[in-house]
CSV table of C-alpha atoms in Angstrom, one decimal:
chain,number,residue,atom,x,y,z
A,1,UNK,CA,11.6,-22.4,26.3
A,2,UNK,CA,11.0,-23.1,22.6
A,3,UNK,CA,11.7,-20.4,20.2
A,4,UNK,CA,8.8,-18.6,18.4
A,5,UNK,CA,10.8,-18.4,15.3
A,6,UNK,CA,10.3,-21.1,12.8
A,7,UNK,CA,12.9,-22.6,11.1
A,8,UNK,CA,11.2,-25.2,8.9
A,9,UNK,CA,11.2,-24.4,5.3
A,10,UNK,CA,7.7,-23.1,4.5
A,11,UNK,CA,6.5,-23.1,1.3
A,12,UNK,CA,3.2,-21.1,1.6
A,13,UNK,CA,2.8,-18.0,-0.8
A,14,UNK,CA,1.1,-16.0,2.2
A,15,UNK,CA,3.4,-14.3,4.4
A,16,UNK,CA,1.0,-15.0,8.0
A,17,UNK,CA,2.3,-18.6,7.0
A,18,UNK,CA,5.7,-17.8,7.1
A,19,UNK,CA,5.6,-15.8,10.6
A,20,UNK,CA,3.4,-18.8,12.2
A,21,UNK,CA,4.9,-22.2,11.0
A,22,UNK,CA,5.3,-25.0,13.4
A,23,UNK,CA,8.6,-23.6,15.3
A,24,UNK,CA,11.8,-25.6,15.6
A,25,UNK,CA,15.0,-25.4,17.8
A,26,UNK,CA,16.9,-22.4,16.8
A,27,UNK,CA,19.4,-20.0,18.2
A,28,UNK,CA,17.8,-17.7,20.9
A,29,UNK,CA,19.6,-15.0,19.0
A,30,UNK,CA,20.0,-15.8,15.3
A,31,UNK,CA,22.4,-13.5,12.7
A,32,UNK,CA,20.9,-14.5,9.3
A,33,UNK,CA,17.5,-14.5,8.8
A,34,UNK,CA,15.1,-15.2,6.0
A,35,UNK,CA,12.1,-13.1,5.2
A,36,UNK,CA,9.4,-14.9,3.1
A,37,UNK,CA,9.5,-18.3,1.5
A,38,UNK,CA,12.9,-19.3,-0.4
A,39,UNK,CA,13.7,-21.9,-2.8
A,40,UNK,CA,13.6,-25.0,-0.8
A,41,UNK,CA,17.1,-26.1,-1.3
A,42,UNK,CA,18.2,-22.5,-0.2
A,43,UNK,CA,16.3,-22.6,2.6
A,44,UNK,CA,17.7,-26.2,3.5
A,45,UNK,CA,21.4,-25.0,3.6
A,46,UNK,CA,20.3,-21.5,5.5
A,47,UNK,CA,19.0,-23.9,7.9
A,48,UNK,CA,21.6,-26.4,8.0
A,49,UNK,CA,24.8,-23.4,7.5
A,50,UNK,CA,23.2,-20.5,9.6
A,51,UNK,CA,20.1,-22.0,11.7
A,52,UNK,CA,18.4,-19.2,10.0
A,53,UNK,CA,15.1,-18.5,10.9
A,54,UNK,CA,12.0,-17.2,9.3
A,55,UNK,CA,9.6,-14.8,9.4
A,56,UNK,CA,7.0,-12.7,7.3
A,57,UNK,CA,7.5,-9.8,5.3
A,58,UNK,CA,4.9,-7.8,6.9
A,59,UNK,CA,6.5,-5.9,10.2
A,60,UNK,CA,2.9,-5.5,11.6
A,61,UNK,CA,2.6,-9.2,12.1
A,62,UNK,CA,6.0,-10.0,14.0
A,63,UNK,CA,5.3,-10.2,17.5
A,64,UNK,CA,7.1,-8.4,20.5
A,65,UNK,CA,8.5,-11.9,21.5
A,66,UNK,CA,10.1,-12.1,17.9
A,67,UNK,CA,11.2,-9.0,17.5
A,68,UNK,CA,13.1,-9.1,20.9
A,69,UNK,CA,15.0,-12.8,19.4
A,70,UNK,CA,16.3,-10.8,16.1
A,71,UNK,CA,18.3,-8.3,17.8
A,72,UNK,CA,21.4,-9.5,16.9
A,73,UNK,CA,20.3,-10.4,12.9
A,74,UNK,CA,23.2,-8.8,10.8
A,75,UNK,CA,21.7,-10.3,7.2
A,76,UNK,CA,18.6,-11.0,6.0
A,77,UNK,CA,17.8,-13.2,3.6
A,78,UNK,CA,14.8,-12.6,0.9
A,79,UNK,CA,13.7,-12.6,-2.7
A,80,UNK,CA,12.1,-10.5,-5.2
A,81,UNK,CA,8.5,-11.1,-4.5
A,82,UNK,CA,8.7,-10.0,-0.6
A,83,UNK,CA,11.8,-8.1,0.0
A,84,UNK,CA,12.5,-5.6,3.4
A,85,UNK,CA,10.5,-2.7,3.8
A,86,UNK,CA,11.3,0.7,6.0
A,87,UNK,CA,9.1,-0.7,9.1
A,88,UNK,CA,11.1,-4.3,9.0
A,89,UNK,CA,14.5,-2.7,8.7
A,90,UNK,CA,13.4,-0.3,11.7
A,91,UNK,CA,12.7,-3.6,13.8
A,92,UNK,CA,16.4,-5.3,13.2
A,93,UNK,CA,18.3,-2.5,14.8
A,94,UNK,CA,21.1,-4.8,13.7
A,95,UNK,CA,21.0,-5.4,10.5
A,96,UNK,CA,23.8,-4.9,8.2
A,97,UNK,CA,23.2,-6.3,5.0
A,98,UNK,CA,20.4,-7.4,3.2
A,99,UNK,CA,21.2,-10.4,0.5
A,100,UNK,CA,18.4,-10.7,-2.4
A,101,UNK,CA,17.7,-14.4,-4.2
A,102,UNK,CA,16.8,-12.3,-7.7
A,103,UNK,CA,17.9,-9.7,-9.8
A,104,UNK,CA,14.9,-7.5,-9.1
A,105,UNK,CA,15.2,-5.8,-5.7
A,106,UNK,CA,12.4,-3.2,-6.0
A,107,UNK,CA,10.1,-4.7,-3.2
A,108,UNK,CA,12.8,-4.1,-1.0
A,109,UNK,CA,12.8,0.0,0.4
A,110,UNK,CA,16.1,0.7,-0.7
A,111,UNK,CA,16.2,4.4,0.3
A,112,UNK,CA,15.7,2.8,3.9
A,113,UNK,CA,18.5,0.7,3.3
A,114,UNK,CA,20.8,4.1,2.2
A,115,UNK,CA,19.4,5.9,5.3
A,116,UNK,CA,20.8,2.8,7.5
A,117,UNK,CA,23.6,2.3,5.6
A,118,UNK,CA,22.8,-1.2,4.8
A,119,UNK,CA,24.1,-3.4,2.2
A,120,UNK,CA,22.1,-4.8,-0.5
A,121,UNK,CA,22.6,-7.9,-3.3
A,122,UNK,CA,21.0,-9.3,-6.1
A,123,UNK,CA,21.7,-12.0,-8.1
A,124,UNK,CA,23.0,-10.9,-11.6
A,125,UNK,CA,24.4,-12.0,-14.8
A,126,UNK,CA,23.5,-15.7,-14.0
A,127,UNK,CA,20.3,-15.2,-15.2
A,128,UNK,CA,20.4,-13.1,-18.2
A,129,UNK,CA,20.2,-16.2,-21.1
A,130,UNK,CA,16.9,-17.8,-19.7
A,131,UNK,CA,15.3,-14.4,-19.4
A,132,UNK,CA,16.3,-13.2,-22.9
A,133,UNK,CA,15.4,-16.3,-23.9
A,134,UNK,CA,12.0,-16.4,-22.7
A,135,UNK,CA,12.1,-13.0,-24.4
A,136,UNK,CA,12.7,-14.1,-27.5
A,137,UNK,CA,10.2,-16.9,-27.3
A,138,UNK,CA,7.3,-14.8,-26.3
A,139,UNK,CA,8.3,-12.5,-29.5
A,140,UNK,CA,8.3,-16.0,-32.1
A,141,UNK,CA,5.0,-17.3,-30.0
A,142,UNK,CA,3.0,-14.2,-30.5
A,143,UNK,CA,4.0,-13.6,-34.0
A,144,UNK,CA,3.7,-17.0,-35.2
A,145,UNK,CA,0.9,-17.8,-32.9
A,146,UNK,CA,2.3,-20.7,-31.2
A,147,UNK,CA,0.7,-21.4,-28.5
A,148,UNK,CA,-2.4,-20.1,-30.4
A,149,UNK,CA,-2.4,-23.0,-33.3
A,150,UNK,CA,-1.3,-25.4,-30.3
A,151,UNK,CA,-4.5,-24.7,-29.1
A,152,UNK,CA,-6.4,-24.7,-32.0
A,153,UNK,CA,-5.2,-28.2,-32.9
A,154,UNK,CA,-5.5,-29.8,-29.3
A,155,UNK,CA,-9.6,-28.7,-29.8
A,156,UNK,CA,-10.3,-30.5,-33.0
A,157,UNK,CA,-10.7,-27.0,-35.0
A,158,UNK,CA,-7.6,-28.6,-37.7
A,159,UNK,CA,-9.8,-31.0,-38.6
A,160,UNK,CA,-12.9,-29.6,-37.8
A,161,UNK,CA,-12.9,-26.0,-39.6
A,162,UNK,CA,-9.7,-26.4,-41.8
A,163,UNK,CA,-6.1,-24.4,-41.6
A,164,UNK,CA,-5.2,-21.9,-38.9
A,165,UNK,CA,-5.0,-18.7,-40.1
A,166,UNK,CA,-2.0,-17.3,-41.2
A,167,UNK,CA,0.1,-15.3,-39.1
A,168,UNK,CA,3.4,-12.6,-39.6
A,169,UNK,CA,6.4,-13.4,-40.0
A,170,UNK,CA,9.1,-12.2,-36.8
A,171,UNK,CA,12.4,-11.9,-39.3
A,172,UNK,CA,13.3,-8.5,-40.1
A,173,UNK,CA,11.1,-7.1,-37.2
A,174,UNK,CA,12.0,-3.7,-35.7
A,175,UNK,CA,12.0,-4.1,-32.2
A,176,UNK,CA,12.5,-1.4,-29.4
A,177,UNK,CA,14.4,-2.5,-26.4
A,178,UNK,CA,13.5,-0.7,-23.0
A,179,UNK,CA,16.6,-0.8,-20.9
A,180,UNK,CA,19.5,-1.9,-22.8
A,181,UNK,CA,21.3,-3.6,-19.5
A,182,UNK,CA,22.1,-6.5,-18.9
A,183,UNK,CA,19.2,-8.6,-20.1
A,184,UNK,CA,18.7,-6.0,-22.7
A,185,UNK,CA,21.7,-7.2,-24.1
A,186,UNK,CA,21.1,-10.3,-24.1
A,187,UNK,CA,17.7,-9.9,-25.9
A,188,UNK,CA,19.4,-7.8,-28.7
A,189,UNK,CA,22.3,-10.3,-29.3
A,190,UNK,CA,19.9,-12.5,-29.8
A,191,UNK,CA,17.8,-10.6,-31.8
A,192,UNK,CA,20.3,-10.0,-34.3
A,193,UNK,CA,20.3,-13.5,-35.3
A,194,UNK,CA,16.6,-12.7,-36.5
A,195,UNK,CA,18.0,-9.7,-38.8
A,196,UNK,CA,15.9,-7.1,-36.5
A,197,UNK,CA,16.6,-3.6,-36.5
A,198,UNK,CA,16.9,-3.1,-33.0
A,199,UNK,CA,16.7,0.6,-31.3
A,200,UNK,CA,16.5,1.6,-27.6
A,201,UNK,CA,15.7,3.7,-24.8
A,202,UNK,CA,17.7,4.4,-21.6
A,203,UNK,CA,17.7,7.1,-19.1
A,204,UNK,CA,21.4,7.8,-20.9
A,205,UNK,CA,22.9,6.6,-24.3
A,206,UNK,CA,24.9,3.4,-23.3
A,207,UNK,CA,28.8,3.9,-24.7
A,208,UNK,CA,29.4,2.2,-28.2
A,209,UNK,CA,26.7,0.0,-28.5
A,210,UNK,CA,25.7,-0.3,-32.0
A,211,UNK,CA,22.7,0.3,-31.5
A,212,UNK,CA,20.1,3.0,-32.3
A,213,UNK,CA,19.4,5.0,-29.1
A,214,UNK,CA,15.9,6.8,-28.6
A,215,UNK,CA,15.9,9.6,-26.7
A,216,UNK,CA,11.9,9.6,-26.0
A,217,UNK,CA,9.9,6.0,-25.5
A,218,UNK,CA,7.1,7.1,-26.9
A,219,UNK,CA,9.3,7.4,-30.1
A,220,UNK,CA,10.8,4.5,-29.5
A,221,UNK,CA,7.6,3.2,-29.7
A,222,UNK,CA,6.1,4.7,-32.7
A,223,UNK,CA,9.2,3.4,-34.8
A,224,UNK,CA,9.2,-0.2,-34.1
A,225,UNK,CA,7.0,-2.9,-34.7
A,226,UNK,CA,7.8,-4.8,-30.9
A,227,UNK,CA,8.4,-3.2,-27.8
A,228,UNK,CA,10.1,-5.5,-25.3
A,229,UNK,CA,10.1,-4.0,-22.0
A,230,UNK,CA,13.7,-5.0,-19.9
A,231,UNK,CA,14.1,-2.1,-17.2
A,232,UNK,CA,14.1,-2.4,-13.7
A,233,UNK,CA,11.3,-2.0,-11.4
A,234,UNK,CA,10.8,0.5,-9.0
A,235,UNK,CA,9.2,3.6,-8.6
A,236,UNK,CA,10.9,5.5,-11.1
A,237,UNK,CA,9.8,2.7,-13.6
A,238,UNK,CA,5.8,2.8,-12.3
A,239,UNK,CA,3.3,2.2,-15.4
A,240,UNK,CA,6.6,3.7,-18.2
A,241,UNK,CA,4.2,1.9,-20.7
A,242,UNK,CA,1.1,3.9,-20.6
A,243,UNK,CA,-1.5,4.2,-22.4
A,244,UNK,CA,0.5,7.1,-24.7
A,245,UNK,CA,3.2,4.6,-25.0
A,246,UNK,CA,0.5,1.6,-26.6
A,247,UNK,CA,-0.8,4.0,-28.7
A,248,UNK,CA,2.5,4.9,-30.5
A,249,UNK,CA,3.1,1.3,-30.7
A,250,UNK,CA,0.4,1.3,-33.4
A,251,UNK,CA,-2.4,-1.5,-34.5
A,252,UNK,CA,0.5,-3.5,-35.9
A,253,UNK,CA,2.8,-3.7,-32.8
A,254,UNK,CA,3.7,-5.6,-30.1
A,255,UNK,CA,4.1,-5.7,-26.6
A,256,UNK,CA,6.5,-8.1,-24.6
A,257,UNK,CA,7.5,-7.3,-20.8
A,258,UNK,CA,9.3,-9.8,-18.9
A,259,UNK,CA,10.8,-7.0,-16.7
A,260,UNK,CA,8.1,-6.1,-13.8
A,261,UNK,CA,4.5,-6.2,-13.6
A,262,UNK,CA,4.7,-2.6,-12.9
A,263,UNK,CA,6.2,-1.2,-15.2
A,264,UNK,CA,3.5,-1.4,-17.6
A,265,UNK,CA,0.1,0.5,-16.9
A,266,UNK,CA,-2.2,-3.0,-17.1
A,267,UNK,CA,-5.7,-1.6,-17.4
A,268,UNK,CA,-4.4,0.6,-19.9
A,269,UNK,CA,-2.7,-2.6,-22.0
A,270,UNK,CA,-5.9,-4.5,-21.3
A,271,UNK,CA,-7.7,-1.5,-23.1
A,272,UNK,CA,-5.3,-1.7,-26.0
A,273,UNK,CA,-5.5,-5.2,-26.7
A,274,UNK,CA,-9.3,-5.4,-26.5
A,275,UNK,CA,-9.1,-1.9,-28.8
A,276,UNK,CA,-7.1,-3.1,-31.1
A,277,UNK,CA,-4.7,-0.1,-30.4
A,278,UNK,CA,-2.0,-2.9,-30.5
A,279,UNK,CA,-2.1,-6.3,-31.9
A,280,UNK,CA,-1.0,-8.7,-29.2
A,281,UNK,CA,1.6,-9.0,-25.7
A,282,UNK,CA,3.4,-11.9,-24.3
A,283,UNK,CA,3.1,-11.2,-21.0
A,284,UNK,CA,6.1,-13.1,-18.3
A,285,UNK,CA,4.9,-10.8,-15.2
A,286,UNK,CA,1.9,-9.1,-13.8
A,287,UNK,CA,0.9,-6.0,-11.3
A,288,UNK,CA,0.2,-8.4,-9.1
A,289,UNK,CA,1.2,-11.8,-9.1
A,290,UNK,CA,-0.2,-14.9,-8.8
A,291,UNK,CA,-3.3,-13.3,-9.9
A,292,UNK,CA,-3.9,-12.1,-14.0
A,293,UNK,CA,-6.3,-9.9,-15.0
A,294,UNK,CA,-9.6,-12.2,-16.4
A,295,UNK,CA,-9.3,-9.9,-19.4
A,296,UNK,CA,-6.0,-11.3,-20.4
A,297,UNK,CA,-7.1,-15.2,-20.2
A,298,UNK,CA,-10.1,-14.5,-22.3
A,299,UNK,CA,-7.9,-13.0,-25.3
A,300,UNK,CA,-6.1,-15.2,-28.1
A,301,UNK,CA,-3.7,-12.8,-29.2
A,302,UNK,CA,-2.0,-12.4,-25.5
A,303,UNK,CA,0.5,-15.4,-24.2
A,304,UNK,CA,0.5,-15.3,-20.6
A,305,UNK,CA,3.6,-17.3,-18.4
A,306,UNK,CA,3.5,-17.9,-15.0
A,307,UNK,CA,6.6,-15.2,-14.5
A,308,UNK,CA,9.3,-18.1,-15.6
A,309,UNK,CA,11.8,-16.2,-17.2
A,310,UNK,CA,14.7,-17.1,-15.1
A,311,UNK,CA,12.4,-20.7,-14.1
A,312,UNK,CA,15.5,-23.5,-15.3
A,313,UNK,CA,17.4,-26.0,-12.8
A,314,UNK,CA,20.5,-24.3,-14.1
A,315,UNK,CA,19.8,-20.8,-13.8
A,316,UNK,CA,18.2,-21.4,-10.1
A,317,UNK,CA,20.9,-23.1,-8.8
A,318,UNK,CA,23.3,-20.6,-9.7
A,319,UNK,CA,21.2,-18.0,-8.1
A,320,UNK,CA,20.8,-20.1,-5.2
A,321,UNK,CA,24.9,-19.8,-4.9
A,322,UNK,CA,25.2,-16.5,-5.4
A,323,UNK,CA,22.9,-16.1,-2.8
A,324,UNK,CA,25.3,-18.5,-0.5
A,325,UNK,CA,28.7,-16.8,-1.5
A,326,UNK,CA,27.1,-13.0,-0.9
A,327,UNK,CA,26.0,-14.1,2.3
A,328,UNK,CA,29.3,-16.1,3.5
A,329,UNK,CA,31.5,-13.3,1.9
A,330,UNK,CA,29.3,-10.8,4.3
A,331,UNK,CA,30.2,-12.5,7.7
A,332,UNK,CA,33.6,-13.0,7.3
A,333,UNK,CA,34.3,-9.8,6.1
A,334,UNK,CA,31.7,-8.0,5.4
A,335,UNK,CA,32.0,-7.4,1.9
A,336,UNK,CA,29.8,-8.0,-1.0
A,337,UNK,CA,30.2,-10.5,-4.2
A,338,UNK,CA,27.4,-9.0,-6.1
A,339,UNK,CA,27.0,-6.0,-4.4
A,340,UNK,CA,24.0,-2.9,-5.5
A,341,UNK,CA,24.4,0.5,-5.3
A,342,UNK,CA,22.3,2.5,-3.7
């Protein structure tokens, strides 16, 4: 009897998709499997290494007939944009570890994963220089208007209405880091090149850095001129940049968040951009993604990505074997390369 897993790679953005591709021979009991669309190179070898199978990151659509073929699954598989929740944990009764292809895990229920005592990676470090320096760029492209003037030039205004308007210079900018981590770091080293006073806020001071640390973010705001927004997702990070938070930033300021969509309270940055209560954003991620507010596309002083910060061949690939090691390292003996805690 065929199996109703799939284990073709599957592309498609919608989860259904994933649960109901075309199925293919696979293992009547598999031990890894993949939950939600992958990069397709890490899907290839999960398929070709593990036989790994794959399914959609919604427990209410996995049918009795799958659920009875995962009960030997020992490590899933996922990324950033789908993770495991409580009610698909509950259905892999034994699962063991769960192996994440990002640094962000926050779409995974992690205080579900402590309950179980299940394992948990992410995919760290390898990624911190393309995200800091997407950071950086959105700082340069909003303050010199880069992708502004780009625009103004590809529609004929150069010539048609004379020079583009001036715009502000980005050395000597006080910026205000939020989450001086790993990326954090990054940003700030890089930064410094730029002659920027930098500050930032943490839940703690972080040990001999040499940089100013703000106890309050809505201070942290009202003394810098850019507020780039680094922290994890997650609950305890849900809409940090509020509206209070935009307002302390000032008419002058800056917003950059290549962190989580969620972090930043969107209707209330939407309201400060088309205010005025802050001058522009460069915006990497969204509340929820593919889709951006219609607000933001209509406004010149806002440069939107399609959440590329860690988007290079380079930095992929090395996620993709991180992903690999964490998951060969777990079933041979059972330990972690890159492990969270919880």
């Amino acid at each position: 009897m065929e199996s109703p897993l799939a284990t073709t790679p599957d592309a498609a953005p919608a989860s259904t998709a994933a649960a109901t591709a075309t199925p293919a021979a696979t293992t009547a009991t598999p031990t890894v499997l993949r939950v939600g669309p992958l990069m397709p190179q890490l899907e290839q070898e999960l398929i070709a290494e593990f036989d790994a199978p794959i399914i959609s990151a919604v427990a209410s659509e996995l049918t009795a007939e799958q659920e009875a073929e995962l009960a030997d699954v020992r490590v899933v598989v996922t990324g950033g944009r789908f993770g495991v929740s409580r009610a698909l944990m509950e259905r892999l009764p034994s699962l063991e570890a769960i192996v994440n292809f990002g640094v962000g895990y926050d779409t995974t229920d992690t205080s579900a994963a402590r309950d179980r005592g299940i394992a948990l990676s992410n995919t760290p470090d390898v990624l911190n220089d393309c995200v800091a320096d997407t950071a950086l760029s959105l700082l340069l492209d909003v303050y010199r208007g880069i992708s502004a003037s780009d625009r103004y030039v590809r529609a004929g205004s150069w010539a048609r209405s004379g020079n583009f308007p001036l715009t502000t210079r980005f050395t000597g900018t006080r910026v205000g880091i939020v989450g001086l981590g790993r990326i954090g770091s990054a940003i700030a080293k890089r930064l410094s090149g730029f002659d920027c006073p930098i500050s930032y806020h943490n839940r703690r001071e972080v040990p001999g850095s040499p940089f100013r640390y703000v106890d309050s973010l809505v201070e942290l705001a009202r003394s810098s001129d850019a507020l780039v927004v680094a922290t994890a997702g997650g609950a305890d990070s849900q809409k940090l940049i509020s509206a209070e938070v935009l307002e302390a930033l000032g008419p002058n300021g800056v917003l950059v968040n290549i962190s989580r969509g969620s972090v930043v309270d969107e209707d209330a940055l939407v309201a400060a951009l088309q205010a005025g209560t802050i001058r522009g954003a460069g915006l990497d991620v969204f509340a929820d993604e593919p889709n951006v507010p219609e607000a933001l596309i209509g406004l010149d002083n806002v440069v939107l990505l399609p959440h590329l910060g860690s988007g290079t061949r380079e930095t992929r690939d090395d996620m993709r074997q991180l992903v690999v090691d964490n998951l060969r390292s777990w079933l041979a003996n059972g330990a972690l390369v890159t492990p969270v805690k919880l």
